[in-house]
Amino acid sequence: MHAAALAALRRTAFLLERELASTHRVKAFRTAATTVTRTPADELARRAAGGDLQALPGVGRTTAALVADVAAGRTPAYLLELEERAGPLVEPGSEGAEGGAALRAVLRGDLHLHSDWSDGGSPVEDMAVTAVELGHSYAALTDHSPRLRVANGLTPGRLRRQLALLEQLAAPLAPFRLLSGIEVDVLADGSLDQEPELLDELDVVVASVHSDLRMERGAMTRRMVRAVRDPRTDVLGHCTGRYVQPRAGVGKERPESEFDAGAVFAACAEAGVAVEVNSRPERLDPPLRLLRLAVEAGCLFAVDTDAHAPGQLDWQERGCARAARCEVPAERVVNTWPVEDLLAWTADHAHRPG
């Protein structure tokens, strides 16, 4: 019963995150799961039988009802409702669905995800365990850099402490590889928002524009090209910065930044930097017309989730379908590569799988 209750709480939280439910709703189930983990099995069973589950810290009416259902041998009605709502992220038979499924089947990892060290909602360990459950052999932890204060970006000191944590987690997670990384802000002049020596220590660097998104076209092009040509940049993140639907907490869409996409993608191809296919439902970046342009330019790609919660790690299906629609070759998607080839590529941007 103990393990079943924990699994039901985690699955409920996962499905809520997958459908982009509010952090407040998800937190109730994640918090209750933590409590269940720390509660002896006999005590949990006794409280379930006596209707006393809400006396446990972090367990409310809804989560107590869910645990009570599991204790009684029932599948919780709320969980059943979420499972029925879940369904595929890409409509079967739609353009790109079949090719996207084939691409998703050969993906080995995700190179863009966030934890509660910056603006994510869950601990590093929860993100890693979920990546394992989804079949990944590696994932890169890419919390924000210091300039993005609204996202609690990591100062050099905090990033070094995070690197120490990753070292501690390496053995328990093996053979899964949790790679060190960062989503580094591209500053207005195209430089990267972190100490160069510290960036050199990381496995994966995703460079993204988060500020001054309405910059004049020529200046934005120069800014992005400089970032791409920095040898420390591995992936160009969500290149247009658009929101195609209202973002949670923002309430409005956001237009694309203006830049010379041909020049930027040519720089990516020349430097061996991957263009990110961002799978977040409010981003879906780059737009299909630019994704096709990047294919023609000979770019590498990374199909990433930009997940801020464990359930969002399941979003790659959506990005894969968009990549398939634009005929992105699977062999040019860097997170289809074995981790040894991936790390050899991030080291010199010239390596390709044999």
mmCIF file of C-alpha atoms in Angstrom:
data_model
loop_
_atom_site.group_PDB
_atom_site.id
_atom_site.type_symbol
_atom_site.label_atom_id
_atom_site.label_comp_id
_atom_site.label_asym_id
_atom_site.label_seq_id
_atom_site.Cartn_x
_atom_site.Cartn_y
_atom_site.Cartn_z
ATOM 1 C CA MET A 1 0.000 0.000 0.000
ATOM 2 C CA HIS A 2 2.855 2.370 0.892
ATOM 3 C CA ALA A 3 4.522 2.055 -2.523
ATOM 4 C CA ALA A 4 1.161 2.175 -4.334
ATOM 5 C CA ALA A 5 0.138 5.383 -2.551
ATOM 6 C CA LEU A 6 3.456 7.015 -3.398
ATOM 7 C CA ALA A 7 3.151 5.939 -7.039
ATOM 8 C CA ALA A 8 -0.402 7.319 -7.281
ATOM 9 C CA LEU A 9 0.603 10.687 -5.826
ATOM 10 C CA ARG A 10 3.627 10.982 -8.128
ATOM 11 C CA ARG A 11 1.620 9.934 -11.166
ATOM 12 C CA THR A 12 -1.078 12.501 -10.373
ATOM 13 C CA ALA A 13 1.527 15.260 -10.056
ATOM 14 C CA PHE A 14 3.210 14.112 -13.289
ATOM 15 C CA LEU A 15 -0.038 14.266 -15.268
ATOM 16 C CA LEU A 16 -0.919 17.682 -13.860
ATOM 17 C CA GLU A 17 2.521 18.994 -14.839
ATOM 18 C CA ARG A 18 2.193 17.421 -18.281
ATOM 19 C CA GLU A 19 -0.974 19.448 -18.912
ATOM 20 C CA LEU A 20 0.662 22.619 -17.525
ATOM 21 C CA ALA A 21 -1.482 22.843 -14.397
ATOM 22 C CA SER A 22 -0.690 25.545 -11.859
ATOM 23 C CA THR A 23 2.289 25.040 -9.560
ATOM 24 C CA HIS A 24 -0.040 25.358 -6.559
ATOM 25 C CA ARG A 25 -2.156 22.389 -7.655
ATOM 26 C CA VAL A 26 0.863 20.233 -8.387
ATOM 27 C CA LYS A 27 2.664 21.103 -5.174
ATOM 28 C CA ALA A 28 -0.077 19.541 -3.058
ATOM 29 C CA PHE A 29 0.613 16.113 -4.562
ATOM 30 C CA ARG A 30 4.398 16.459 -4.587
ATOM 31 C CA THR A 31 4.352 17.543 -0.929
ATOM 32 C CA ALA A 32 2.044 14.669 0.046
ATOM 33 C CA ALA A 33 4.342 12.250 -1.787
ATOM 34 C CA THR A 34 7.284 13.477 0.279
ATOM 35 C CA THR A 35 5.264 12.940 3.447
ATOM 36 C CA VAL A 36 4.287 9.409 2.388
ATOM 37 C CA THR A 37 7.948 8.612 1.703
ATOM 38 C CA ARG A 38 8.849 9.648 5.244
ATOM 39 C CA THR A 39 5.914 7.926 6.965
ATOM 40 C CA PRO A 40 6.339 4.282 8.107
ATOM 41 C CA ALA A 41 4.123 1.917 6.134
ATOM 42 C CA ASP A 42 2.276 0.625 9.219
ATOM 43 C CA GLU A 43 1.472 4.155 10.387
ATOM 44 C CA LEU A 44 0.230 5.115 6.936
ATOM 45 C CA ALA A 45 -2.051 2.061 6.811
ATOM 46 C CA ARG A 46 -3.344 2.761 10.327
ATOM 47 C CA ARG A 47 -4.156 6.379 9.546
ATOM 48 C CA ALA A 48 -5.838 5.416 6.270
ATOM 49 C CA ALA A 49 -8.036 2.918 8.079
ATOM 50 C CA GLY A 50 -8.895 5.432 10.783
ATOM 51 C CA GLY A 51 -9.526 8.386 8.468
ATOM 52 C CA ASP A 52 -6.688 10.308 10.100
ATOM 53 C CA LEU A 53 -4.414 10.969 7.103
ATOM 54 C CA GLN A 54 -4.898 14.750 7.192
ATOM 55 C CA ALA A 55 -3.080 14.859 10.506
ATOM 56 C CA LEU A 56 0.120 14.180 8.559
ATOM 57 C CA PRO A 57 2.049 17.313 7.518
ATOM 58 C CA GLY A 58 1.403 18.347 3.938
ATOM 59 C CA VAL A 59 -1.584 16.025 3.447
ATOM 60 C CA GLY A 60 -4.853 17.786 2.628
ATOM 61 C CA ARG A 61 -8.368 16.626 1.886
ATOM 62 C CA THR A 62 -7.783 15.741 -1.764
ATOM 63 C CA THR A 63 -4.467 13.969 -1.259
ATOM 64 C CA ALA A 64 -5.819 12.123 1.815
ATOM 65 C CA ALA A 65 -8.760 10.881 -0.256
ATOM 66 C CA LEU A 66 -6.377 9.655 -2.931
ATOM 67 C CA VAL A 67 -4.267 7.710 -0.409
ATOM 68 C CA ALA A 68 -7.413 6.308 1.229
ATOM 69 C CA ASP A 69 -8.623 5.053 -2.149
ATOM 70 C CA VAL A 70 -5.323 3.285 -2.743
ATOM 71 C CA ALA A 71 -5.437 1.761 0.743
ATOM 72 C CA ALA A 72 -8.920 0.412 -0.044
ATOM 73 C CA GLY A 73 -7.689 -1.143 -3.264
ATOM 74 C CA ARG A 74 -9.387 1.421 -5.519
ATOM 75 C CA THR A 75 -7.867 3.470 -8.317
ATOM 76 C CA PRO A 76 -8.473 7.102 -7.275
ATOM 77 C CA ALA A 77 -11.208 8.754 -9.341
ATOM 78 C CA TYR A 78 -9.145 11.925 -9.770
ATOM 79 C CA LEU A 79 -6.214 9.944 -11.149
ATOM 80 C CA LEU A 80 -8.544 8.104 -13.534
ATOM 81 C CA GLU A 81 -9.859 11.448 -14.774
ATOM 82 C CA LEU A 82 -6.335 12.704 -15.415
ATOM 83 C CA GLU A 83 -5.363 9.510 -17.240
ATOM 84 C CA GLU A 84 -8.412 9.844 -19.497
ATOM 85 C CA ARG A 85 -7.509 13.476 -20.230
ATOM 86 C CA ALA A 86 -3.845 12.759 -20.882
ATOM 87 C CA GLY A 87 -3.911 11.109 -24.284
ATOM 88 C CA PRO A 88 -1.238 11.719 -26.937
ATOM 89 C CA LEU A 89 0.316 15.174 -27.222
ATOM 90 C CA VAL A 90 0.255 14.857 -31.008
ATOM 91 C CA GLU A 91 -2.982 13.859 -32.724
ATOM 92 C CA PRO A 92 -2.546 10.422 -34.376
ATOM 93 C CA GLY A 93 -2.570 10.737 -38.146
ATOM 94 C CA SER A 94 -1.704 14.429 -38.094
ATOM 95 C CA GLU A 95 1.213 15.768 -40.123
ATOM 96 C CA GLY A 96 4.478 14.745 -38.503
ATOM 97 C CA ALA A 97 2.884 12.317 -36.031
ATOM 98 C CA GLU A 98 4.357 9.121 -37.471
ATOM 99 C CA GLY A 99 7.798 10.573 -38.143
ATOM 100 C CA GLY A 100 7.763 12.275 -34.768
ATOM 101 C CA ALA A 101 7.054 8.999 -32.993
ATOM 102 C CA ALA A 102 9.968 7.402 -34.835
ATOM 103 C CA LEU A 103 12.270 10.279 -33.803
ATOM 104 C CA ARG A 104 11.106 10.166 -30.185
ATOM 105 C CA ALA A 105 11.896 6.447 -30.104
ATOM 106 C CA VAL A 106 15.567 7.112 -30.863
ATOM 107 C CA LEU A 107 16.073 10.106 -28.564
ATOM 108 C CA ARG A 108 18.460 9.287 -25.741
ATOM 109 C CA GLY A 109 18.116 12.411 -23.635
ATOM 110 C CA ASP A 110 16.996 15.983 -23.065
ATOM 111 C CA LEU A 111 19.428 18.921 -23.044
ATOM 112 C CA HIS A 112 17.263 21.656 -21.498
ATOM 113 C CA LEU A 113 15.533 21.339 -18.133
ATOM 114 C CA HIS A 114 15.216 23.342 -14.939
ATOM 115 C CA SER A 115 15.032 22.515 -11.239
ATOM 116 C CA ASP A 116 14.035 24.419 -8.100
ATOM 117 C CA TRP A 117 17.547 25.834 -8.028
ATOM 118 C CA SER A 118 16.253 28.459 -10.475
ATOM 119 C CA ASP A 119 12.638 28.737 -11.665
ATOM 120 C CA GLY A 120 11.710 25.054 -11.809
ATOM 121 C CA GLY A 121 9.265 23.554 -9.338
ATOM 122 C CA SER A 122 11.017 20.343 -8.290
ATOM 123 C CA PRO A 123 14.335 19.169 -6.859
ATOM 124 C CA VAL A 124 17.120 18.006 -9.138
ATOM 125 C CA GLU A 125 16.634 14.412 -7.985
ATOM 126 C CA ASP A 126 12.940 14.376 -9.006
ATOM 127 C CA MET A 127 13.784 15.682 -12.480
ATOM 128 C CA ALA A 128 16.497 13.050 -12.923
ATOM 129 C CA VAL A 129 14.372 10.134 -11.699
ATOM 130 C CA THR A 130 11.548 11.118 -14.050
ATOM 131 C CA ALA A 131 13.973 11.308 -16.974
ATOM 132 C CA VAL A 132 15.046 7.752 -16.150
ATOM 133 C CA GLU A 133 11.407 6.624 -15.995
ATOM 134 C CA LEU A 134 10.807 8.127 -19.449
ATOM 135 C CA GLY A 135 13.616 6.014 -20.876
ATOM 136 C CA HIS A 136 16.383 8.596 -21.157
ATOM 137 C CA SER A 137 19.992 7.568 -20.701
ATOM 138 C CA TYR A 138 21.078 11.146 -19.995
ATOM 139 C CA ALA A 139 19.748 14.645 -19.393
ATOM 140 C CA ALA A 140 21.388 18.037 -18.914
ATOM 141 C CA LEU A 141 20.424 20.198 -15.955
ATOM 142 C CA THR A 142 20.345 23.755 -17.332
ATOM 143 C CA ASP A 143 19.203 26.198 -14.688
ATOM 144 C CA HIS A 144 19.337 29.919 -15.456
ATOM 145 C CA SER A 145 22.337 32.247 -15.212
ATOM 146 C CA PRO A 146 22.653 35.128 -12.689
ATOM 147 C CA ARG A 147 21.351 38.047 -14.769
ATOM 148 C CA LEU A 148 17.885 36.454 -14.951
ATOM 149 C CA ARG A 149 16.992 37.397 -11.389
ATOM 150 C CA VAL A 150 13.269 36.904 -11.953
ATOM 151 C CA ALA A 151 14.110 33.218 -12.541
ATOM 152 C CA ASN A 152 16.466 33.010 -9.537
ATOM 153 C CA GLY A 153 19.459 32.575 -11.841
ATOM 154 C CA LEU A 154 22.522 30.884 -10.407
ATOM 155 C CA THR A 155 25.470 33.012 -9.335
ATOM 156 C CA PRO A 156 28.897 31.445 -9.901
ATOM 157 C CA GLY A 157 28.945 30.330 -6.266
ATOM 158 C CA ARG A 158 25.527 28.675 -6.439
ATOM 159 C CA LEU A 159 26.402 26.977 -9.728
ATOM 160 C CA ARG A 160 29.550 25.521 -8.162
ATOM 161 C CA ARG A 161 27.427 24.162 -5.293
ATOM 162 C CA GLN A 162 25.083 22.612 -7.836
ATOM 163 C CA LEU A 163 28.044 20.956 -9.557
ATOM 164 C CA ALA A 164 28.993 19.421 -6.207
ATOM 165 C CA LEU A 165 25.453 18.053 -5.884
ATOM 166 C CA LEU A 166 25.659 16.468 -9.330
ATOM 167 C CA GLU A 167 28.848 14.698 -8.280
ATOM 168 C CA GLN A 168 27.019 13.266 -5.259
ATOM 169 C CA LEU A 169 24.123 12.061 -7.425
ATOM 170 C CA ALA A 170 26.291 10.417 -10.088
ATOM 171 C CA ALA A 171 26.663 7.019 -8.425
ATOM 172 C CA PRO A 172 23.039 6.622 -7.233
ATOM 173 C CA LEU A 173 21.714 7.501 -10.709
ATOM 174 C CA ALA A 174 24.159 5.345 -12.712
ATOM 175 C CA PRO A 175 24.100 4.209 -15.458
ATOM 176 C CA PHE A 176 21.919 7.267 -16.192
ATOM 177 C CA ARG A 177 24.057 10.396 -16.690
ATOM 178 C CA LEU A 178 22.869 13.701 -15.259
ATOM 179 C CA LEU A 179 25.005 16.155 -17.203
ATOM 180 C CA SER A 180 26.084 19.511 -15.856
ATOM 181 C CA GLY A 181 24.804 22.501 -17.768
ATOM 182 C CA ILE A 182 23.259 25.950 -17.845
ATOM 183 C CA GLU A 183 20.808 28.015 -19.825
ATOM 184 C CA VAL A 184 23.010 31.056 -20.063
ATOM 185 C CA ASP A 185 21.508 34.420 -20.898
ATOM 186 C CA VAL A 186 22.785 36.070 -24.080
ATOM 187 C CA LEU A 187 23.528 39.644 -23.050
ATOM 188 C CA ALA A 188 22.764 42.653 -25.250
ATOM 189 C CA ASP A 189 26.251 42.621 -26.788
ATOM 190 C CA GLY A 190 26.165 38.870 -27.456
ATOM 191 C CA SER A 191 28.388 37.850 -24.566
ATOM 192 C CA LEU A 192 27.376 35.047 -22.201
ATOM 193 C CA ASP A 193 26.151 35.695 -18.670
ATOM 194 C CA GLN A 194 28.543 33.524 -16.644
ATOM 195 C CA GLU A 195 32.240 33.267 -15.858
ATOM 196 C CA PRO A 196 33.981 31.822 -18.949
ATOM 197 C CA GLU A 197 36.096 29.480 -16.826
ATOM 198 C CA LEU A 198 32.974 28.100 -15.172
ATOM 199 C CA LEU A 199 31.230 27.585 -18.512
ATOM 200 C CA ASP A 200 34.294 25.590 -19.587
ATOM 201 C CA GLU A 201 33.596 23.114 -16.755
ATOM 202 C CA LEU A 202 30.035 22.337 -17.902
ATOM 203 C CA ASP A 203 28.946 19.495 -20.148
ATOM 204 C CA VAL A 204 26.212 21.432 -21.998
ATOM 205 C CA VAL A 205 25.690 25.178 -22.509
ATOM 206 C CA VAL A 206 22.339 26.364 -23.900
ATOM 207 C CA ALA A 207 22.526 30.056 -24.864
ATOM 208 C CA SER A 208 19.199 31.923 -24.985
ATOM 209 C CA VAL A 209 18.001 35.494 -25.394
ATOM 210 C CA HIS A 210 15.645 36.490 -22.563
ATOM 211 C CA SER A 211 15.861 40.289 -22.536
ATOM 212 C CA ASP A 212 15.629 43.203 -24.979
ATOM 213 C CA LEU A 213 13.564 40.971 -27.261
ATOM 214 C CA ARG A 214 12.374 43.944 -29.339
ATOM 215 C CA MET A 215 15.945 44.887 -30.242
ATOM 216 C CA GLU A 216 16.436 46.262 -33.765
ATOM 217 C CA ARG A 217 16.904 43.509 -36.375
ATOM 218 C CA GLY A 218 20.533 44.221 -37.240
ATOM 219 C CA ALA A 219 21.622 44.524 -33.616
ATOM 220 C CA MET A 220 19.755 41.336 -32.662
ATOM 221 C CA THR A 221 21.409 39.466 -35.525
ATOM 222 C CA ARG A 222 24.874 40.600 -34.435
ATOM 223 C CA ARG A 223 24.037 39.704 -30.825
ATOM 224 C CA MET A 224 22.940 36.158 -31.694
ATOM 225 C CA VAL A 225 25.780 35.501 -34.130
ATOM 226 C CA ARG A 226 28.346 36.530 -31.523
ATOM 227 C CA ALA A 227 26.752 34.169 -28.974
ATOM 228 C CA VAL A 228 26.698 31.293 -31.455
ATOM 229 C CA ARG A 229 30.338 31.857 -32.364
ATOM 230 C CA ASP A 230 31.393 31.686 -28.728
ATOM 231 C CA PRO A 231 33.097 28.264 -28.505
ATOM 232 C CA ARG A 232 31.385 27.628 -25.182
ATOM 233 C CA THR A 233 27.873 27.691 -26.725
ATOM 234 C CA ASP A 234 26.522 24.241 -27.625
ATOM 235 C CA VAL A 235 22.811 24.912 -28.244
ATOM 236 C CA LEU A 236 20.944 28.041 -29.362
ATOM 237 C CA GLY A 237 17.819 28.010 -27.190
ATOM 238 C CA HIS A 238 14.263 29.058 -28.286
ATOM 239 C CA CYS A 239 15.673 31.387 -30.927
ATOM 240 C CA THR A 240 12.721 33.746 -31.572
ATOM 241 C CA GLY A 241 11.612 34.117 -27.946
ATOM 242 C CA ARG A 242 7.955 33.960 -28.999
ATOM 243 C CA TYR A 243 4.923 32.833 -27.012
ATOM 244 C CA VAL A 244 2.267 31.323 -29.266
ATOM 245 C CA GLN A 245 -0.264 31.165 -26.439
ATOM 246 C CA PRO A 246 -0.596 33.046 -23.167
ATOM 247 C CA ARG A 247 2.072 31.942 -20.763
ATOM 248 C CA ALA A 248 1.093 31.074 -17.204
ATOM 249 C CA GLY A 249 1.345 34.257 -15.146
ATOM 250 C CA VAL A 250 1.803 36.466 -18.219
ATOM 251 C CA GLY A 251 -1.596 36.282 -19.867
ATOM 252 C CA LYS A 252 -0.633 37.316 -23.387
ATOM 253 C CA GLU A 253 1.169 36.063 -26.465
ATOM 254 C CA ARG A 254 4.558 37.463 -27.499
ATOM 255 C CA PRO A 255 5.742 38.080 -31.069
ATOM 256 C CA GLU A 256 8.981 36.762 -32.504
ATOM 257 C CA SER A 257 12.179 38.729 -32.148
ATOM 258 C CA GLU A 258 13.387 40.107 -35.469
ATOM 259 C CA PHE A 259 16.760 38.940 -36.793
ATOM 260 C CA ASP A 260 18.377 37.630 -39.973
ATOM 261 C CA ALA A 261 17.627 33.935 -39.514
ATOM 262 C CA GLY A 262 19.742 32.980 -42.533
ATOM 263 C CA ALA A 263 22.809 34.626 -41.011
ATOM 264 C CA VAL A 264 22.192 33.153 -37.553
ATOM 265 C CA PHE A 265 21.644 29.609 -38.845
ATOM 266 C CA ALA A 266 24.664 29.883 -41.128
ATOM 267 C CA ALA A 267 26.712 30.789 -38.051
ATOM 268 C CA CYS A 268 25.251 27.793 -36.182
ATOM 269 C CA ALA A 269 26.147 25.437 -39.036
ATOM 270 C CA GLU A 270 29.659 26.863 -39.303
ATOM 271 C CA ALA A 271 30.280 26.703 -35.544
ATOM 272 C CA GLY A 272 28.706 23.256 -35.097
ATOM 273 C CA VAL A 273 26.104 24.662 -32.669
ATOM 274 C CA ALA A 274 22.706 22.953 -32.447
ATOM 275 C CA VAL A 275 19.455 24.829 -32.996
ATOM 276 C CA GLU A 276 16.956 23.932 -30.302
ATOM 277 C CA VAL A 277 13.514 22.593 -31.214
ATOM 278 C CA ASN A 278 11.741 23.786 -28.073
ATOM 279 C CA SER A 279 8.763 21.602 -27.141
ATOM 280 C CA ARG A 280 7.052 23.879 -24.610
ATOM 281 C CA PRO A 281 3.430 24.410 -25.747
ATOM 282 C CA GLU A 282 3.626 28.188 -25.338
ATOM 283 C CA ARG A 283 6.900 28.447 -27.273
ATOM 284 C CA LEU A 284 7.046 25.820 -30.085
ATOM 285 C CA ASP A 285 10.181 27.590 -31.209
ATOM 286 C CA PRO A 286 11.459 27.976 -33.898
ATOM 287 C CA PRO A 287 8.419 28.475 -36.135
ATOM 288 C CA LEU A 288 8.159 25.861 -38.880
ATOM 289 C CA ARG A 289 9.356 28.219 -41.626
ATOM 290 C CA LEU A 290 12.554 28.931 -39.662
ATOM 291 C CA LEU A 291 13.003 25.294 -38.722
ATOM 292 C CA ARG A 292 12.961 24.427 -42.429
ATOM 293 C CA LEU A 293 15.507 27.186 -43.060
ATOM 294 C CA ALA A 294 17.786 25.731 -40.388
ATOM 295 C CA VAL A 295 17.530 22.304 -42.045
ATOM 296 C CA GLU A 296 18.533 23.838 -45.391
ATOM 297 C CA ALA A 297 21.454 25.619 -43.695
ATOM 298 C CA GLY A 298 22.837 22.249 -42.543
ATOM 299 C CA CYS A 299 22.374 22.877 -38.824
ATOM 300 C CA LEU A 300 22.471 20.355 -36.019
ATOM 301 C CA PHE A 301 19.416 20.221 -33.726
ATOM 302 C CA ALA A 302 18.444 19.406 -30.133
ATOM 303 C CA VAL A 303 14.811 18.464 -29.452
ATOM 304 C CA ASP A 304 14.334 19.657 -25.872
ATOM 305 C CA THR A 305 11.463 20.150 -23.439
ATOM 306 C CA ASP A 306 12.656 23.206 -21.493
ATOM 307 C CA ALA A 307 10.893 21.383 -18.643
ATOM 308 C CA HIS A 308 10.303 23.204 -15.369
ATOM 309 C CA ALA A 309 8.584 20.224 -13.694
ATOM 310 C CA PRO A 310 8.928 16.426 -13.984
ATOM 311 C CA GLY A 311 5.719 15.906 -15.983
ATOM 312 C CA GLN A 312 6.880 18.405 -18.594
ATOM 313 C CA LEU A 313 9.756 16.089 -19.511
ATOM 314 C CA ASP A 314 7.163 14.141 -21.502
ATOM 315 C CA TRP A 315 6.709 17.015 -23.965
ATOM 316 C CA GLN A 316 9.383 15.863 -26.427
ATOM 317 C CA GLU A 317 6.705 14.068 -28.459
ATOM 318 C CA ARG A 318 5.443 17.484 -29.555
ATOM 319 C CA GLY A 319 8.873 18.778 -30.584
ATOM 320 C CA CYS A 320 9.655 15.566 -32.445
ATOM 321 C CA ALA A 321 6.485 15.889 -34.541
ATOM 322 C CA ARG A 322 7.428 19.434 -35.516
ATOM 323 C CA ALA A 323 10.942 18.289 -36.427
ATOM 324 C CA ALA A 324 9.485 15.491 -38.561
ATOM 325 C CA ARG A 325 7.190 17.949 -40.369
ATOM 326 C CA CYS A 326 10.278 19.887 -41.409
ATOM 327 C CA GLU A 327 12.251 16.762 -42.334
ATOM 328 C CA VAL A 328 14.940 17.208 -39.711
ATOM 329 C CA PRO A 329 17.302 14.239 -40.212
ATOM 330 C CA ALA A 330 17.493 12.116 -37.065
ATOM 331 C CA GLU A 331 21.267 11.812 -37.387
ATOM 332 C CA ARG A 332 21.537 15.607 -37.038
ATOM 333 C CA VAL A 333 19.610 15.604 -33.749
ATOM 334 C CA VAL A 334 22.401 15.578 -31.167
ATOM 335 C CA ASN A 335 20.313 14.031 -28.396
ATOM 336 C CA THR A 336 19.853 10.894 -30.477
ATOM 337 C CA TRP A 337 23.601 10.334 -30.051
ATOM 338 C CA PRO A 338 25.202 8.162 -27.345
ATOM 339 C CA VAL A 339 26.421 10.226 -24.422
ATOM 340 C CA GLU A 340 30.077 9.654 -25.357
ATOM 341 C CA ASP A 341 29.501 11.172 -28.799
ATOM 342 C CA LEU A 342 27.409 13.983 -27.352
ATOM 343 C CA LEU A 343 30.157 14.992 -24.915
ATOM 344 C CA ALA A 344 32.833 14.702 -27.599
ATOM 345 C CA TRP A 345 30.731 17.104 -29.702
ATOM 346 C CA THR A 346 30.204 19.625 -26.901
ATOM 347 C CA ALA A 347 33.963 19.553 -26.323
ATOM 348 C CA ASP A 348 34.941 20.596 -29.851
ATOM 349 C CA HIS A 349 31.739 20.987 -31.987
ATOM 350 C CA ALA A 350 33.522 19.058 -34.737
ATOM 351 C CA HIS A 351 32.915 15.498 -33.548
ATOM 352 C CA ARG A 352 30.195 13.413 -35.149
ATOM 353 C CA PRO A 353 29.178 9.816 -34.368
ATOM 354 C CA GLY A 354 31.232 7.317 -36.339
#
